[in-house]
Amino acid sequence: MPYSQFTIPKVVEDFGLTLIESGAFLNATQTVTLSPYLEEFITKNLQLAIALNTEKARSELIICPVLLAIKETLPSISFFSGEEFNVDADLGLNGVCDYILSQSAEQLYVTAPVTMVVEAKKENLKGGLGQCIAEMVAAWKFNTERNSTISCIYGVVTTGTVWRFLKLQEQTVTIDLNEYPLPPINSILAKLTQMMFPQSMDTVR
């Protein structure tokens, strides 16, 4: 069963998860420097993406450039788009993920997934939460089976202009009930950077 078929009740029941609805758990406030090229690209194309208002336009003109900015800021990570991430077909943890950010420079294949990003379909952020949690569970299982030291998996559901954040630690999923707008760009970049390397926010400017 592909990740996209999971709802919140199903993923919670299937994997025995505890769900916590909370306020903000990412407290990044530092400035993340965006390259002039990416800043200009996102700024110029933001209104175009909104005007076109298709998932493809929002993906190509907003979401992907924002995630590429994180890759540019943190060159030691890897970025995957439209990647098959088949972890356990018997559990339904298989299918294509919209985006994966991995805590490894290896770019040919996924080795240490940390952040799973889901594009909200039809601008329905809540509808993407089940899929995102399932992908996070898959990433946790993937890392655990490889004796990874990664202790937290993060999730993002976004329309490009609105972003929601989640985290998974063992059997507990925390969902930030706030919705974060873009623009401002830097606020989203700071949160994504903190997800990848919490300690990096001490040095990234």
Coordinates of N, CA and C in Angstrom, one line a residue:
M1 N 0.8 -1.2 0.0 CA 0.0 0.0 0.0 C 0.9 1.2 0.0
P2 N 0.7 2.2 -0.9 CA 1.5 3.4 -0.9 C 1.3 4.3 0.2
Y3 N 2.3 5.1 0.6 CA 2.2 6.0 1.7 C 0.9 6.9 1.6
S4 N 0.6 7.3 0.4 CA -0.5 8.2 0.2 C -1.9 7.7 0.6
Q5 N -2.0 6.4 0.8 CA -3.3 5.9 1.2 C -3.5 5.9 2.8
F6 N -2.5 6.3 3.5 CA -2.6 6.3 5.0 C -3.4 7.6 5.4
T7 N -4.3 7.4 6.3 CA -4.9 8.5 7.0 C -4.3 8.6 8.4
I8 N -4.6 9.6 9.1 CA -4.1 9.7 10.5 C -4.6 8.6 11.4
P9 N -5.9 8.3 11.4 CA -6.4 7.1 12.3 C -5.7 5.8 11.9
K10 N -5.5 5.6 10.6 CA -5.0 4.3 10.2 C -3.5 4.2 10.6
V11 N -2.7 5.2 10.3 CA -1.3 5.1 10.6 C -1.1 5.0 12.1
V12 N -1.9 5.7 12.9 CA -1.8 5.6 14.4 C -2.1 4.2 14.9
E13 N -3.2 3.6 14.3 CA -3.6 2.3 14.7 C -2.7 1.2 14.3
D14 N -2.3 1.3 13.0 CA -1.4 0.3 12.5 C 0.0 0.2 13.2
F15 N 0.5 1.3 13.6 CA 1.8 1.3 14.2 C 1.9 1.6 15.7
G16 N 0.7 1.7 16.3 CA 0.6 1.9 17.7 C 1.2 3.2 18.2
L17 N 0.9 4.2 17.5 CA 1.5 5.5 17.8 C 0.7 6.3 18.8
T18 N 1.4 7.2 19.5 CA 0.8 8.1 20.4 C 0.9 9.5 19.7
L19 N -0.3 10.2 19.6 CA -0.3 11.4 18.9 C -0.4 12.6 19.8
I20 N 0.5 13.5 19.7 CA 0.4 14.7 20.5 C 0.2 16.0 19.6
E21 N -0.8 16.7 19.9 CA -1.1 18.0 19.2 C -0.5 19.1 20.1
S22 N 0.4 19.9 19.5 CA 1.1 20.9 20.3 C 1.2 22.2 19.6
G23 N 1.9 23.1 20.3 CA 2.3 24.4 19.7 C 3.7 24.1 19.0
A24 N 4.4 25.2 18.8 CA 5.6 25.2 18.1 C 6.7 24.4 18.9
F25 N 7.4 23.5 18.2 CA 8.5 22.7 18.9 C 9.8 23.1 18.2
L26 N 9.8 23.9 17.1 CA 11.0 24.3 16.5 C 11.1 25.8 16.9
N27 N 12.3 26.1 17.5 CA 12.4 27.5 18.0 C 13.5 28.3 17.3
A28 N 13.8 27.9 16.0 CA 14.9 28.5 15.3 C 14.5 30.0 15.0
T29 N 15.4 30.9 15.3 CA 15.2 32.3 15.1 C 16.4 32.9 14.3
Q30 N 17.4 32.2 14.1 CA 18.6 32.7 13.4 C 18.3 32.9 11.9
T31 N 19.1 33.8 11.4 CA 19.0 34.1 9.9 C 19.8 33.1 9.1
V32 N 19.2 32.5 8.1 CA 19.9 31.6 7.2 C 20.1 32.3 5.9
T33 N 21.3 32.4 5.5 CA 21.7 33.2 4.3 C 21.2 32.4 3.1
L34 N 20.4 33.1 2.2 CA 20.0 32.5 1.0 C 20.8 33.1 -0.1
S35 N 21.2 32.2 -1.1 CA 22.0 32.7 -2.2 C 21.2 33.7 -3.0
P36 N 21.8 34.7 -3.6 CA 21.1 35.7 -4.3 C 20.2 35.1 -5.5
Y37 N 20.8 34.0 -6.1 CA 20.0 33.4 -7.2 C 18.7 32.8 -6.7
L38 N 18.8 32.0 -5.6 CA 17.6 31.3 -5.2 C 16.6 32.3 -4.6
E39 N 17.1 33.3 -3.9 CA 16.3 34.3 -3.3 C 15.5 35.0 -4.4
E40 N 16.2 35.4 -5.5 CA 15.5 36.1 -6.6 C 14.5 35.1 -7.3
F41 N 14.9 33.9 -7.5 CA 14.0 32.9 -8.1 C 12.7 32.7 -7.4
I42 N 12.9 32.5 -6.1 CA 11.7 32.3 -5.3 C 10.8 33.5 -5.2
T43 N 11.4 34.7 -5.0 CA 10.7 35.9 -4.9 C 10.0 36.2 -6.2
K44 N 10.6 36.1 -7.3 CA 10.0 36.4 -8.6 C 8.9 35.4 -9.0
N45 N 9.1 34.2 -8.6 CA 8.1 33.2 -9.1 C 7.0 32.8 -8.1
L46 N 7.1 33.4 -6.9 CA 6.1 33.1 -5.9 C 4.7 33.5 -6.3
Q47 N 4.5 34.7 -6.8 CA 3.2 35.2 -7.3 C 2.7 34.4 -8.5
L48 N 3.7 34.0 -9.4 CA 3.3 33.2 -10.5 C 2.8 31.8 -10.1
A49 N 3.4 31.2 -9.2 CA 3.0 29.9 -8.7 C 1.6 30.0 -8.0
I50 N 1.3 31.1 -7.3 CA 0.0 31.3 -6.7 C -1.0 31.5 -7.8
A51 N -0.7 32.3 -8.8 CA -1.6 32.6 -9.9 C -2.0 31.3 -10.7
L52 N -1.0 30.5 -11.0 CA -1.2 29.3 -11.7 C -2.0 28.3 -10.8
N53 N -1.6 28.3 -9.5 CA -2.4 27.5 -8.5 C -2.5 26.0 -8.9
T54 N -1.5 25.4 -9.4 CA -1.5 24.0 -9.6 C -0.4 23.4 -8.7
E55 N -0.6 22.1 -8.4 CA 0.4 21.4 -7.5 C 1.8 21.4 -8.2
K56 N 1.8 21.2 -9.5 CA 3.1 21.2 -10.2 C 3.8 22.6 -10.1
A57 N 3.0 23.6 -10.3 CA 3.6 25.0 -10.3 C 4.2 25.3 -8.9
R58 N 3.4 24.9 -7.9 CA 3.8 25.2 -6.5 C 5.0 24.3 -6.1
S59 N 5.1 23.1 -6.7 CA 6.2 22.2 -6.4 C 7.5 22.8 -7.0
E60 N 7.4 23.1 -8.3 CA 8.6 23.5 -9.1 C 9.0 24.9 -8.8
L61 N 8.1 25.8 -8.4 CA 8.5 27.2 -8.3 C 8.7 27.7 -6.8
I62 N 8.1 26.9 -5.9 CA 8.3 27.3 -4.5 C 9.0 26.1 -3.6
I63 N 8.3 25.0 -3.6 CA 8.8 23.9 -2.6 C 10.2 23.5 -3.0
C64 N 10.4 23.1 -4.2 CA 11.7 22.5 -4.6 C 12.8 23.6 -4.4
P65 N 12.7 24.8 -4.8 CA 13.7 25.8 -4.6 C 14.0 26.0 -3.1
V66 N 13.0 26.0 -2.3 CA 13.2 26.2 -0.8 C 14.0 25.0 -0.3
L67 N 13.7 23.8 -0.7 CA 14.5 22.7 -0.2 C 15.9 22.7 -0.8
L68 N 16.1 23.1 -2.0 CA 17.4 23.3 -2.6 C 18.2 24.3 -1.8
A69 N 17.6 25.3 -1.3 CA 18.3 26.3 -0.5 C 18.9 25.7 0.8
I70 N 18.1 24.7 1.4 CA 18.7 24.0 2.5 C 19.9 23.2 2.1
K71 N 19.8 22.5 1.0 CA 20.9 21.7 0.5 C 22.1 22.6 0.3
E72 N 21.9 23.8 -0.2 CA 23.0 24.8 -0.5 C 23.6 25.2 0.8
T73 N 22.7 25.5 1.8 CA 23.2 25.9 3.1 C 24.0 24.8 3.9
L74 N 23.5 23.6 3.7 CA 24.1 22.5 4.4 C 24.6 21.4 3.4
P75 N 25.7 21.7 2.8 CA 26.2 20.8 1.7 C 26.5 19.4 2.1
S76 N 26.5 19.1 3.4 CA 26.8 17.7 3.9 C 25.5 16.9 3.9
I77 N 24.4 17.4 3.5 CA 23.1 16.6 3.4 C 22.8 16.2 2.0
S78 N 21.9 15.4 1.8 CA 21.4 15.0 0.4 C 19.9 15.3 0.3
F79 N 19.5 15.5 -0.9 CA 18.2 15.9 -1.3 C 17.6 15.0 -2.4
F80 N 16.4 14.4 -2.1 CA 15.8 13.5 -3.1 C 14.4 14.0 -3.4
S81 N 14.1 13.9 -4.7 CA 12.7 14.3 -5.2 C 12.1 13.1 -6.0
G82 N 10.9 12.8 -5.6 CA 10.2 11.7 -6.3 C 10.9 10.4 -6.2
E83 N 11.5 10.1 -5.0 CA 12.3 8.9 -4.8 C 11.4 7.7 -4.3
E84 N 11.7 6.5 -4.9 CA 11.1 5.3 -4.3 C 11.7 5.0 -3.0
F85 N 10.9 4.8 -1.9 CA 11.4 4.5 -0.6 C 10.6 3.4 -0.1
N86 N 11.1 2.2 -0.5 CA 10.4 0.9 -0.1 C 11.1 0.3 1.1
V87 N 10.4 0.4 2.2 CA 11.0 -0.1 3.5 C 10.4 -1.4 3.9
D88 N 9.1 -1.6 3.9 CA 8.4 -2.8 4.3 C 7.0 -2.9 3.7
A89 N 7.0 -3.6 2.5 CA 5.7 -3.6 1.8 C 4.6 -4.3 2.6
D90 N 5.0 -5.3 3.5 CA 4.0 -6.0 4.3 C 3.2 -5.0 5.2
L91 N 4.0 -4.0 5.6 CA 3.4 -3.0 6.5 C 2.8 -1.8 5.8
G92 N 2.9 -1.8 4.5 CA 2.4 -0.7 3.7 C 3.4 0.5 3.6
L93 N 4.6 0.2 4.0 CA 5.6 1.3 4.0 C 6.4 1.2 2.7
N94 N 5.8 1.7 1.7 CA 6.4 1.6 0.3 C 5.8 2.7 -0.6
G95 N 6.5 3.0 -1.6 CA 6.0 4.0 -2.6 C 6.9 5.1 -2.8
V96 N 6.5 6.1 -3.5 CA 7.3 7.3 -3.9 C 7.0 8.4 -2.9
C97 N 8.1 9.0 -2.4 CA 8.1 10.1 -1.5 C 8.3 11.4 -2.3
D98 N 7.5 12.4 -2.0 CA 7.7 13.7 -2.7 C 9.1 14.2 -2.6
Y99 N 9.5 14.4 -1.3 CA 10.9 14.8 -1.1 C 11.4 14.2 0.2
I100 N 12.7 13.9 0.2 CA 13.4 13.4 1.4 C 14.7 14.2 1.6
L101 N 15.0 14.7 2.8 CA 16.2 15.3 3.2 C 17.0 14.3 4.1
S102 N 18.2 14.0 3.7 CA 19.0 12.9 4.4 C 20.2 13.5 5.0
Q103 N 20.5 13.0 6.2 CA 21.7 13.5 7.0 C 22.9 12.8 6.5
S104 N 23.2 12.8 5.2 CA 24.3 12.2 4.6 C 24.6 12.9 3.3
A105 N 25.8 13.0 2.9 CA 26.2 13.6 1.6 C 26.0 12.6 0.4
E106 N 25.7 11.3 0.7 CA 25.5 10.4 -0.3 C 24.2 10.7 -1.2
Q107 N 24.4 11.0 -2.5 CA 23.4 11.5 -3.3 C 22.8 10.4 -4.2
L108 N 23.5 9.3 -4.4 CA 23.0 8.2 -5.3 C 21.9 7.4 -4.7
Y109 N 21.8 7.3 -3.4 CA 20.7 6.5 -2.8 C 20.5 7.0 -1.3
V110 N 19.4 6.8 -0.8 CA 19.0 7.3 0.5 C 19.7 6.4 1.6
T111 N 20.4 7.1 2.5 CA 21.1 6.4 3.6 C 20.7 6.8 5.0
A112 N 20.3 8.0 5.2 CA 20.0 8.5 6.6 C 18.9 9.5 6.5
P113 N 17.7 9.1 6.2 CA 16.6 10.1 6.1 C 16.2 10.7 7.4
V114 N 16.1 12.0 7.4 CA 15.8 12.8 8.6 C 14.4 13.5 8.5
T115 N 14.2 14.1 7.3 CA 13.0 14.9 7.1 C 12.3 14.5 5.8
M116 N 11.0 14.2 6.0 CA 10.1 13.7 4.9 C 9.2 14.9 4.6
V117 N 9.1 15.3 3.3 CA 8.3 16.4 2.9 C 7.2 15.9 2.0
V118 N 6.0 16.3 2.3 CA 4.8 15.9 1.5 C 4.1 17.1 0.9
E119 N 3.9 17.1 -0.4 CA 3.1 18.2 -1.0 C 1.6 18.0 -0.7
A120 N 1.0 18.9 -0.1 CA -0.5 18.8 0.2 C -1.2 18.8 -1.1
K121 N -2.1 17.8 -1.3 CA -2.9 17.7 -2.5 C -4.2 18.6 -2.3
K122 N -4.5 19.3 -3.4 CA -5.6 20.2 -3.4 C -5.6 21.2 -2.2
E123 N -4.4 21.6 -1.8 CA -4.1 22.5 -0.8 C -4.7 22.1 0.6
N124 N -4.9 20.8 0.7 CA -5.4 20.2 2.0 C -4.3 19.7 2.9
L125 N -3.9 20.6 3.8 CA -2.7 20.2 4.6 C -3.1 19.1 5.5
K126 N -4.3 19.1 6.1 CA -4.7 18.0 7.0 C -4.7 16.7 6.3
G127 N -5.1 16.7 5.1 CA -5.2 15.4 4.3 C -3.8 14.8 4.0
G128 N -2.7 15.6 4.1 CA -1.4 15.1 3.9 C -0.7 14.6 5.1
L129 N -1.3 14.7 6.3 CA -0.7 14.4 7.6 C -0.5 12.8 7.7
G130 N -1.5 12.1 7.3 CA -1.4 10.6 7.4 C -0.3 10.1 6.6
Q131 N -0.2 10.6 5.3 CA 0.9 10.2 4.4 C 2.3 10.5 5.0
C132 N 2.4 11.7 5.5 CA 3.6 12.2 6.1 C 4.1 11.3 7.3
I133 N 3.1 11.0 8.2 CA 3.5 10.2 9.3 C 3.9 8.8 8.9
A134 N 3.2 8.3 7.9 CA 3.6 6.9 7.4 C 5.1 7.0 6.9
E135 N 5.4 8.0 6.2 CA 6.8 8.1 5.6 C 7.8 8.3 6.8
M136 N 7.4 9.0 7.8 CA 8.3 9.2 9.0 C 8.5 7.9 9.7
V137 N 7.4 7.1 9.8 CA 7.6 5.8 10.4 C 8.5 4.9 9.6
A138 N 8.4 5.0 8.3 CA 9.3 4.2 7.4 C 10.8 4.7 7.6
A139 N 11.0 6.0 7.7 CA 12.3 6.5 7.9 C 12.9 6.1 9.2
W140 N 12.0 6.1 10.3 CA 12.5 5.6 11.6 C 12.9 4.1 11.5
K141 N 12.1 3.3 10.9 CA 12.3 1.9 10.8 C 13.6 1.7 9.9
F142 N 13.7 2.4 8.9 CA 14.9 2.3 8.0 C 16.2 2.6 8.8
N143 N 16.2 3.7 9.6 CA 17.4 4.1 10.3 C 17.6 3.1 11.5
T144 N 16.6 2.6 12.1 CA 16.8 1.7 13.2 C 17.4 0.4 12.8
E145 N 17.0 -0.1 11.6 CA 17.5 -1.3 11.1 C 19.0 -1.2 10.7
R146 N 19.4 0.0 10.6 CA 20.8 0.2 10.2 C 21.6 0.8 11.4
N147 N 21.1 0.7 12.6 CA 21.7 1.1 13.8 C 22.1 2.6 13.7
S148 N 21.3 3.4 13.1 CA 21.6 4.8 13.0 C 21.4 5.5 14.4
T149 N 22.2 6.6 14.6 CA 22.1 7.3 15.8 C 21.1 8.5 15.7
I150 N 20.4 8.6 14.6 CA 19.4 9.6 14.4 C 18.2 9.3 15.4
S151 N 17.9 10.3 16.3 CA 17.0 10.1 17.3 C 15.6 10.7 17.1
C152 N 15.5 11.4 16.0 CA 14.2 12.1 15.7 C 14.0 12.2 14.2
I153 N 12.8 11.9 13.7 CA 12.5 12.1 12.3 C 11.5 13.2 12.3
Y154 N 11.7 14.1 11.3 CA 10.8 15.2 11.1 C 9.9 15.1 9.9
G155 N 8.8 15.7 9.9 CA 7.9 15.7 8.7 C 7.4 17.1 8.4
V156 N 7.1 17.3 7.1 CA 6.6 18.6 6.6 C 5.5 18.3 5.7
V157 N 4.4 19.0 5.8 CA 3.3 19.0 4.8 C 3.1 20.5 4.4
T158 N 3.2 20.7 3.1 CA 3.1 22.1 2.6 C 2.4 22.2 1.3
T159 N 1.8 23.4 1.1 CA 1.3 23.8 -0.2 C 2.3 24.7 -0.9
G160 N 3.4 25.0 -0.3 CA 4.4 25.9 -0.8 C 4.3 27.3 -0.1
T161 N 3.0 27.8 0.1 CA 2.8 29.0 0.7 C 2.4 28.9 2.2
V162 N 2.1 27.6 2.6 CA 1.7 27.3 4.0 C 2.5 26.0 4.4
W163 N 3.1 26.0 5.6 CA 3.9 24.9 6.0 C 3.4 24.4 7.4
R164 N 3.4 23.1 7.5 CA 3.1 22.4 8.8 C 4.2 21.5 9.2
F165 N 4.5 21.3 10.5 CA 5.7 20.6 10.9 C 5.3 19.5 11.9
L166 N 6.0 18.3 11.8 CA 5.7 17.2 12.7 C 7.1 16.6 13.1
K167 N 7.1 15.8 14.2 CA 8.3 15.0 14.5 C 7.8 13.7 15.1
L168 N 8.7 12.7 14.9 CA 8.5 11.4 15.4 C 9.7 10.9 16.3
Q169 N 9.4 10.6 17.5 CA 10.5 10.0 18.4 C 9.9 8.7 18.9
E170 N 10.5 7.6 18.5 CA 10.1 6.3 18.8 C 8.6 6.1 18.4
Q171 N 7.7 6.0 19.4 CA 6.3 5.7 19.0 C 5.4 7.0 19.2
T172 N 6.0 8.1 19.4 CA 5.3 9.4 19.6 C 5.4 10.3 18.5
V173 N 4.3 10.8 18.0 CA 4.2 11.7 16.9 C 3.7 13.1 17.5
T174 N 4.5 14.1 17.2 CA 4.0 15.4 17.7 C 3.7 16.3 16.4
I175 N 2.5 16.8 16.4 CA 2.1 17.7 15.3 C 1.9 19.1 15.8
D176 N 2.7 20.0 15.2 CA 2.5 21.4 15.5 C 1.3 21.9 14.8
L177 N 0.3 22.4 15.6 CA -1.0 22.8 15.0 C -1.0 24.1 14.3
N178 N 0.2 24.8 14.4 CA 0.3 26.1 13.8 C 0.5 25.9 12.3
E179 N 0.1 26.9 11.5 CA 0.4 26.9 10.1 C 1.4 28.1 9.9
Y180 N 2.5 27.8 9.1 CA 3.5 28.9 8.9 C 3.5 29.3 7.5
P181 N 3.3 30.6 7.3 CA 3.2 31.1 5.9 C 4.6 31.3 5.3
L182 N 4.6 31.3 4.0 CA 5.8 31.7 3.2 C 5.3 32.6 2.1
P183 N 5.8 33.9 1.9 CA 6.8 34.5 2.8 C 6.3 34.7 4.2
P184 N 7.3 35.0 5.1 CA 8.8 35.2 4.9 C 9.5 33.9 4.7
I185 N 10.5 33.9 3.8 CA 11.2 32.7 3.4 C 12.1 32.3 4.5
N186 N 12.8 33.2 5.2 CA 13.8 32.9 6.1 C 13.3 32.1 7.3
S187 N 12.1 32.4 7.7 CA 11.5 31.7 8.9 C 11.4 30.2 8.6
I188 N 10.9 29.8 7.3 CA 10.8 28.4 6.9 C 12.2 27.8 6.8
L189 N 13.1 28.5 6.2 CA 14.5 28.0 6.1 C 15.1 27.7 7.4
A190 N 14.9 28.5 8.4 CA 15.5 28.3 9.7 C 15.0 27.1 10.4
K191 N 13.7 26.8 10.2 CA 13.0 25.6 10.8 C 13.5 24.4 10.1
L192 N 13.6 24.4 8.8 CA 14.1 23.2 8.1 C 15.6 22.9 8.4
T193 N 16.4 24.0 8.6 CA 17.8 23.8 9.0 C 17.9 23.2 10.3
Q194 N 17.1 23.7 11.3 CA 17.1 23.1 12.6 C 16.7 21.6 12.6
M195 N 15.8 21.2 11.7 CA 15.4 19.8 11.6 C 16.6 19.0 11.2
M196 N 17.4 19.4 10.3 CA 18.5 18.6 9.8 C 19.6 18.5 10.8
F197 N 20.0 19.6 11.4 CA 21.1 19.5 12.4 C 20.8 20.6 13.4
P198 N 20.1 20.2 14.5 CA 19.8 21.2 15.6 C 20.9 22.0 16.0
Q199 N 22.1 21.4 16.1 CA 23.3 22.2 16.5 C 23.8 23.2 15.5
S200 N 23.3 23.0 14.2 CA 23.8 23.8 13.1 C 23.3 25.3 13.3
M201 N 22.2 25.5 14.0 CA 21.7 26.8 14.1 C 22.6 27.7 15.0
D202 N 23.6 27.1 15.7 CA 24.5 27.9 16.4 C 25.5 28.6 15.5
T203 N 25.6 28.0 14.3 CA 26.7 28.6 13.4 C 26.2 29.1 12.1
V204 N 25.0 28.6 11.6 CA 24.5 29.1 10.3 C 23.9 30.5 10.4
R205 N 24.3 31.3 9.5 CA 23.8 32.7 9.5 C 23.5 33.1 8.1

